[in-house]
Short mmCIF file of C-alpha atoms in Angstrom, two decimals:
data_model
loop_
_atom_site.label_atom_id
_atom_site.label_comp_id
_atom_site.label_asym_id
_atom_site.label_seq_id
_atom_site.Cartn_x
_atom_site.Cartn_y
_atom_site.Cartn_z
CA MET A 1 52.14 2.64 51.54
CA ARG A 2 51.90 6.42 51.17
CA ARG A 3 49.10 7.49 48.82
CA GLN A 4 50.26 10.16 46.38
CA GLY A 5 48.06 13.24 46.16
CA LEU A 6 46.14 12.41 49.34
CA VAL A 7 46.02 15.03 52.11
CA SER A 8 46.03 13.63 55.65
CA ILE A 9 44.47 16.07 58.11
CA VAL A 10 45.34 15.50 61.76
CA VAL A 11 43.09 16.94 64.47
CA PRO A 12 43.88 16.46 68.18
CA VAL A 13 40.63 16.26 70.13
CA TYR A 14 40.22 16.88 73.83
CA ASN A 15 36.84 17.91 75.27
CA ALA A 16 35.99 19.61 71.97
CA ALA A 17 32.35 18.57 71.71
CA LEU A 18 31.15 22.16 71.51
CA TYR A 19 33.06 22.92 68.30
CA LEU A 20 34.19 19.64 66.75
CA GLU A 21 31.30 19.04 64.35
CA GLU A 22 31.58 22.55 62.89
CA THR A 23 35.30 22.01 62.33
CA VAL A 24 34.68 18.67 60.59
CA ARG A 25 31.94 20.18 58.40
CA ALA A 26 34.41 22.83 57.26
CA VAL A 27 36.72 20.03 56.09
CA GLN A 28 33.86 18.28 54.32
CA ARG A 29 33.06 21.50 52.43
CA GLN A 30 36.56 21.66 50.94
CA THR A 31 36.64 22.08 47.17
CA PHE A 32 39.60 19.64 47.18
CA GLU A 33 38.07 16.31 48.15
CA ASN A 34 40.98 13.84 48.18
CA TRP A 35 41.62 13.88 51.91
CA GLU A 36 41.44 11.75 55.01
CA LEU A 37 40.61 13.22 58.40
CA LEU A 38 42.27 11.66 61.44
CA LEU A 39 40.47 12.69 64.63
CA VAL A 40 42.66 11.74 67.59
CA ASP A 41 40.75 11.60 70.86
CA ASP A 42 43.11 12.37 73.75
CA ARG A 43 40.78 10.65 76.23
CA SER A 44 38.09 13.34 76.28
CA ALA A 45 35.67 13.44 79.20
CA ASP A 46 32.83 14.93 77.15
CA GLU A 47 30.90 13.67 74.10
CA SER A 48 33.79 14.20 71.65
CA GLY A 49 34.31 10.46 71.13
CA GLU A 50 30.65 9.90 70.32
CA ILE A 51 30.66 12.77 67.84
CA MET A 52 33.78 11.41 66.16
CA ARG A 53 32.30 7.95 65.75
CA ARG A 54 29.00 9.31 64.42
CA LEU A 55 30.72 11.49 61.85
CA ALA A 56 33.01 8.64 60.80
CA ALA A 57 30.00 6.39 60.22
CA GLN A 58 28.64 9.02 57.83
CA ASP A 59 31.86 9.66 55.89
CA GLY A 60 34.45 6.98 55.17
CA ARG A 61 37.21 9.57 54.85
CA ILE A 62 37.00 10.25 58.60
CA ARG A 63 39.15 8.02 60.81
CA PRO A 64 38.64 8.22 64.60
CA LEU A 65 41.64 7.29 66.75
CA LEU A 66 41.97 6.96 70.52
CA GLN A 67 45.01 7.39 72.73
CA GLU A 68 45.40 4.00 74.36
CA GLU A 69 47.09 4.92 77.64
CA GLY A 70 45.29 8.01 78.90
CA LYS A 71 45.60 11.69 78.14
CA LYS A 72 49.01 12.56 76.66
CA GLY A 73 48.57 16.06 75.26
CA ALA A 74 48.34 17.67 71.84
CA ALA A 75 51.85 16.76 70.68
CA ALA A 76 51.33 13.04 71.30
CA ALA A 77 47.88 13.18 69.69
CA ARG A 78 49.28 14.83 66.57
CA ASN A 79 52.15 12.33 66.47
CA LEU A 80 49.73 9.41 66.63
CA GLY A 81 47.76 10.92 63.77
CA THR A 82 50.91 11.48 61.74
CA ASP A 83 52.04 7.89 62.37
CA ARG A 84 48.71 6.58 61.03
CA ALA A 85 48.44 9.08 58.15
CA GLN A 86 48.43 7.54 54.67
CA GLY A 87 48.73 10.71 52.57
CA GLN A 88 51.61 12.34 50.74
CA TYR A 89 50.58 15.65 52.27
CA LEU A 90 50.06 16.44 55.94
CA ALA A 91 47.88 19.21 57.35
CA PHE A 92 47.13 20.09 60.95
CA LEU A 93 43.85 21.52 62.19
CA ASP A 94 42.81 22.35 65.74
CA ALA A 95 39.44 21.03 66.85
CA ASP A 96 37.89 24.48 67.26
CA ASP A 97 39.25 26.24 64.16
CA VAL A 98 37.52 26.58 60.80
CA TRP A 99 38.93 26.34 57.28
CA LYS A 100 37.52 28.32 54.37
CA GLU A 101 36.22 25.99 51.69
CA ASP A 102 39.10 26.50 49.24
CA LYS A 103 41.90 26.26 51.83
CA LEU A 104 43.31 22.93 50.70
CA GLU A 105 42.87 23.62 46.98
CA LYS A 106 44.71 26.94 47.14
CA GLU A 107 47.50 25.74 49.43
CA LEU A 108 48.17 22.66 47.32
CA ALA A 109 48.36 24.76 44.16
CA PHE A 110 50.70 27.17 45.95
CA LEU A 111 52.90 24.36 47.29
CA ARG A 112 53.26 22.86 43.81
CA GLU A 113 53.86 26.23 42.19
CA LYS A 114 56.69 26.97 44.62
CA GLY A 115 58.10 23.45 44.59
CA ALA A 116 58.00 23.71 48.39
CA GLY A 117 57.75 21.14 51.14
CA PHE A 118 56.31 23.49 53.77
CA VAL A 119 53.65 26.15 53.23
CA PHE A 120 51.37 28.15 55.50
CA CYS A 121 48.83 30.92 54.95
CA ALA A 122 47.32 34.04 56.49
CA TYR A 123 44.50 33.68 58.99
CA GLU A 124 41.83 35.73 60.73
CA PHE A 125 41.02 35.97 64.40
CA GLY A 126 37.45 34.82 65.04
CA ASP A 127 35.12 35.20 67.99
CA GLU A 128 33.69 32.35 70.03
CA ALA A 129 31.29 31.54 67.19
CA ALA A 130 34.17 31.50 64.65
CA ARG A 131 32.91 34.69 63.05
CA GLY A 132 35.77 36.67 61.57
CA THR A 133 36.65 39.83 63.49
CA GLY A 134 38.39 41.50 60.55
CA LYS A 135 41.80 41.13 62.19
CA VAL A 136 43.84 39.21 59.62
CA VAL A 137 47.42 38.14 60.27
CA ALA A 138 49.47 38.59 57.10
CA VAL A 139 52.37 36.25 56.38
CA PRO A 140 55.72 36.76 54.61
CA GLU A 141 56.58 35.20 51.24
CA THR A 142 59.22 33.00 52.84
CA LEU A 143 60.43 32.23 56.33
CA THR A 144 63.82 30.83 57.30
CA TYR A 145 64.88 29.43 60.65
CA ARG A 146 66.51 32.63 61.89
CA GLU A 147 63.52 34.70 60.80
CA ALA A 148 61.10 32.29 62.46
CA LEU A 149 62.84 32.60 65.83
CA SER A 150 61.67 36.19 66.15
CA ARG A 151 58.15 35.85 64.75
CA THR A 152 55.75 33.04 65.54
CA VAL A 153 53.61 33.84 62.51
CA ILE A 154 53.05 30.22 61.48
CA PHE A 155 49.68 29.18 62.87
CA THR A 156 49.15 25.43 63.22
CA SER A 157 45.82 25.23 61.41
CA THR A 158 47.33 26.91 58.32
CA VAL A 159 50.21 24.48 57.73
CA LEU A 160 50.53 22.05 54.81
CA LEU A 161 53.57 19.76 54.44
CA ASP A 162 54.81 17.46 51.69
CA ARG A 163 56.06 14.25 53.29
CA ASP A 164 58.00 13.37 50.14
CA ARG A 165 60.15 16.46 50.71
CA ILE A 166 60.42 16.65 54.50
CA GLU A 167 61.99 13.92 56.58
CA GLU A 168 59.50 12.02 58.70
CA SER A 169 61.52 12.52 61.88
CA LEU A 170 61.15 16.30 61.53
CA LEU A 171 57.37 16.01 61.54
CA ARG A 172 57.23 14.51 65.02
CA MET A 173 56.30 17.11 67.61
CA PRO A 174 58.42 17.27 70.77
CA ASP A 175 56.74 16.91 74.16
CA VAL A 176 57.13 20.55 75.19
CA ARG A 177 54.88 23.55 75.63
CA SER A 178 54.28 25.32 72.30
CA GLU A 179 55.12 22.05 70.59
CA ASP A 180 53.86 23.33 67.24
CA THR A 181 56.29 26.27 67.20
CA ALA A 182 59.11 23.93 68.22
CA THR A 183 58.21 21.67 65.29
CA TRP A 184 58.29 24.46 62.70
CA TRP A 185 61.68 25.51 64.07
CA GLN A 186 63.13 22.01 63.84
CA ILE A 187 61.97 21.70 60.22
CA LEU A 188 63.44 25.08 59.30
CA ARG A 189 66.64 24.43 61.26
CA ALA A 190 67.20 21.38 59.06
CA GLY A 191 67.44 23.70 56.05
CA HIS A 192 63.88 23.83 54.76
CA VAL A 193 62.27 27.18 53.96
CA ALA A 194 58.56 27.78 54.61
CA CYS A 195 56.59 29.59 51.91
CA GLY A 196 53.76 31.87 52.98
CA LEU A 197 50.52 32.25 51.02
CA ASN A 198 49.30 35.69 52.07
CA GLU A 199 45.63 34.89 51.71
CA ASN A 200 43.23 34.45 54.61
CA LEU A 201 42.01 30.85 54.48
CA VAL A 202 41.56 30.00 58.18
CA ILE A 203 39.51 31.31 61.09
CA TYR A 204 41.28 31.06 64.45
CA ARG A 205 38.49 30.78 67.01
CA ARG A 206 39.46 32.96 69.96
CA PRO A 207 36.99 33.55 72.82
CA LYS A 208 36.84 37.01 74.35
CA GLN A 209 39.69 37.60 76.73
CA SER A 210 42.02 40.32 77.87
CA LEU A 211 44.96 41.05 75.58
CA SER A 212 47.19 40.78 78.63
CA SER A 213 45.89 37.38 79.74
CA ASN A 214 48.45 34.57 79.70
CA LYS A 215 51.10 37.00 78.39
CA ALA A 216 53.62 36.03 81.06
CA ALA A 217 53.03 32.33 80.39
CA ALA A 218 53.55 32.83 76.65
CA VAL A 219 56.82 34.66 77.25
CA ALA A 220 58.01 31.88 79.57
CA ARG A 221 57.15 29.20 77.00
CA ILE A 222 59.04 30.94 74.22
CA TRP A 223 62.03 31.60 76.50
CA LYS A 224 62.20 27.89 77.39
CA LEU A 225 62.07 26.96 73.71
CA TYR A 226 65.00 29.27 72.97
CA ARG A 227 67.10 27.99 75.85
CA ARG A 228 66.20 24.29 76.07
CA GLN A 229 64.94 23.31 72.64
CA GLU A 230 67.16 25.50 70.46
CA GLY A 231 70.16 25.74 72.77
CA LEU A 232 70.51 29.52 72.45
CA ASN A 233 72.51 31.41 75.06
CA PRO A 234 70.81 34.06 77.24
CA VAL A 235 71.91 36.98 75.06
CA GLN A 236 70.66 35.36 71.86
CA SER A 237 67.42 34.36 73.58
CA ALA A 238 66.81 37.88 74.87
CA TRP A 239 67.49 39.33 71.40
CA TYR A 240 64.98 37.08 69.66
CA LEU A 241 62.47 37.40 72.49
CA ALA A 242 62.41 41.20 72.18
CA PHE A 243 61.47 41.02 68.51
CA TRP A 244 59.01 38.20 69.18
CA ALA A 245 57.23 40.21 71.90
CA VAL A 246 56.78 43.28 69.69
CA ARG A 247 55.43 41.27 66.77
CA ALA A 248 53.18 39.13 68.98
CA THR A 249 51.64 42.25 70.52
CA LEU A 250 51.06 43.95 67.16
CA ARG A 251 49.50 40.78 65.76
CA ARG A 252 46.80 40.82 68.43
CA LEU A 253 45.93 44.52 68.42
#
């Protein structure tokens, strides 16, 4: 039975011992307190499982889960969490990111104000210690499917969804690279519109690295999503990819 007003927060965990407790503490500091936290261990080889169980013993709102058949990846971990979630609302959080203490309160108020089923917010790039760098990614007021194809501005740890408004099948993440982006696209393709709260409420932990690192891999992932997941032809894919590349570069400068 889905519990009205409850926010289910799903966190995929894989070898996240270094950051996991800080991420959980950020959830516990939320000014909105009606939440459950589903920590899904994707068969970590470090102390993540022990940390999850210790934190759960201290706070009954924390629910540790374990993938039963070996490591399956972030999409499967998030899907397991979603399947077990009891709340009306669904939020995703990566195991190394940090929420500001009023993130849930402000997003819920925004979602209700807009009568929306899908909201997301601005976020800030952080260093390895999750200290904000001052680089904040602004978000648009609304985002449709066609607009989303050319700008991957929806960051996973900023999303909040109303399961009473969005079909459950659309919330399941496909087993592909960049599964989160593919999920936002499938929700928007079904006719939903995402509403953006242009307020920085999340720190995206991002260790020091070259701006050019993994660029080719990112381009390849997005291209495959266009062609295989969305069924776009090469011309359409190239068109959207050009706009995506420009915006992705500007977002990281």
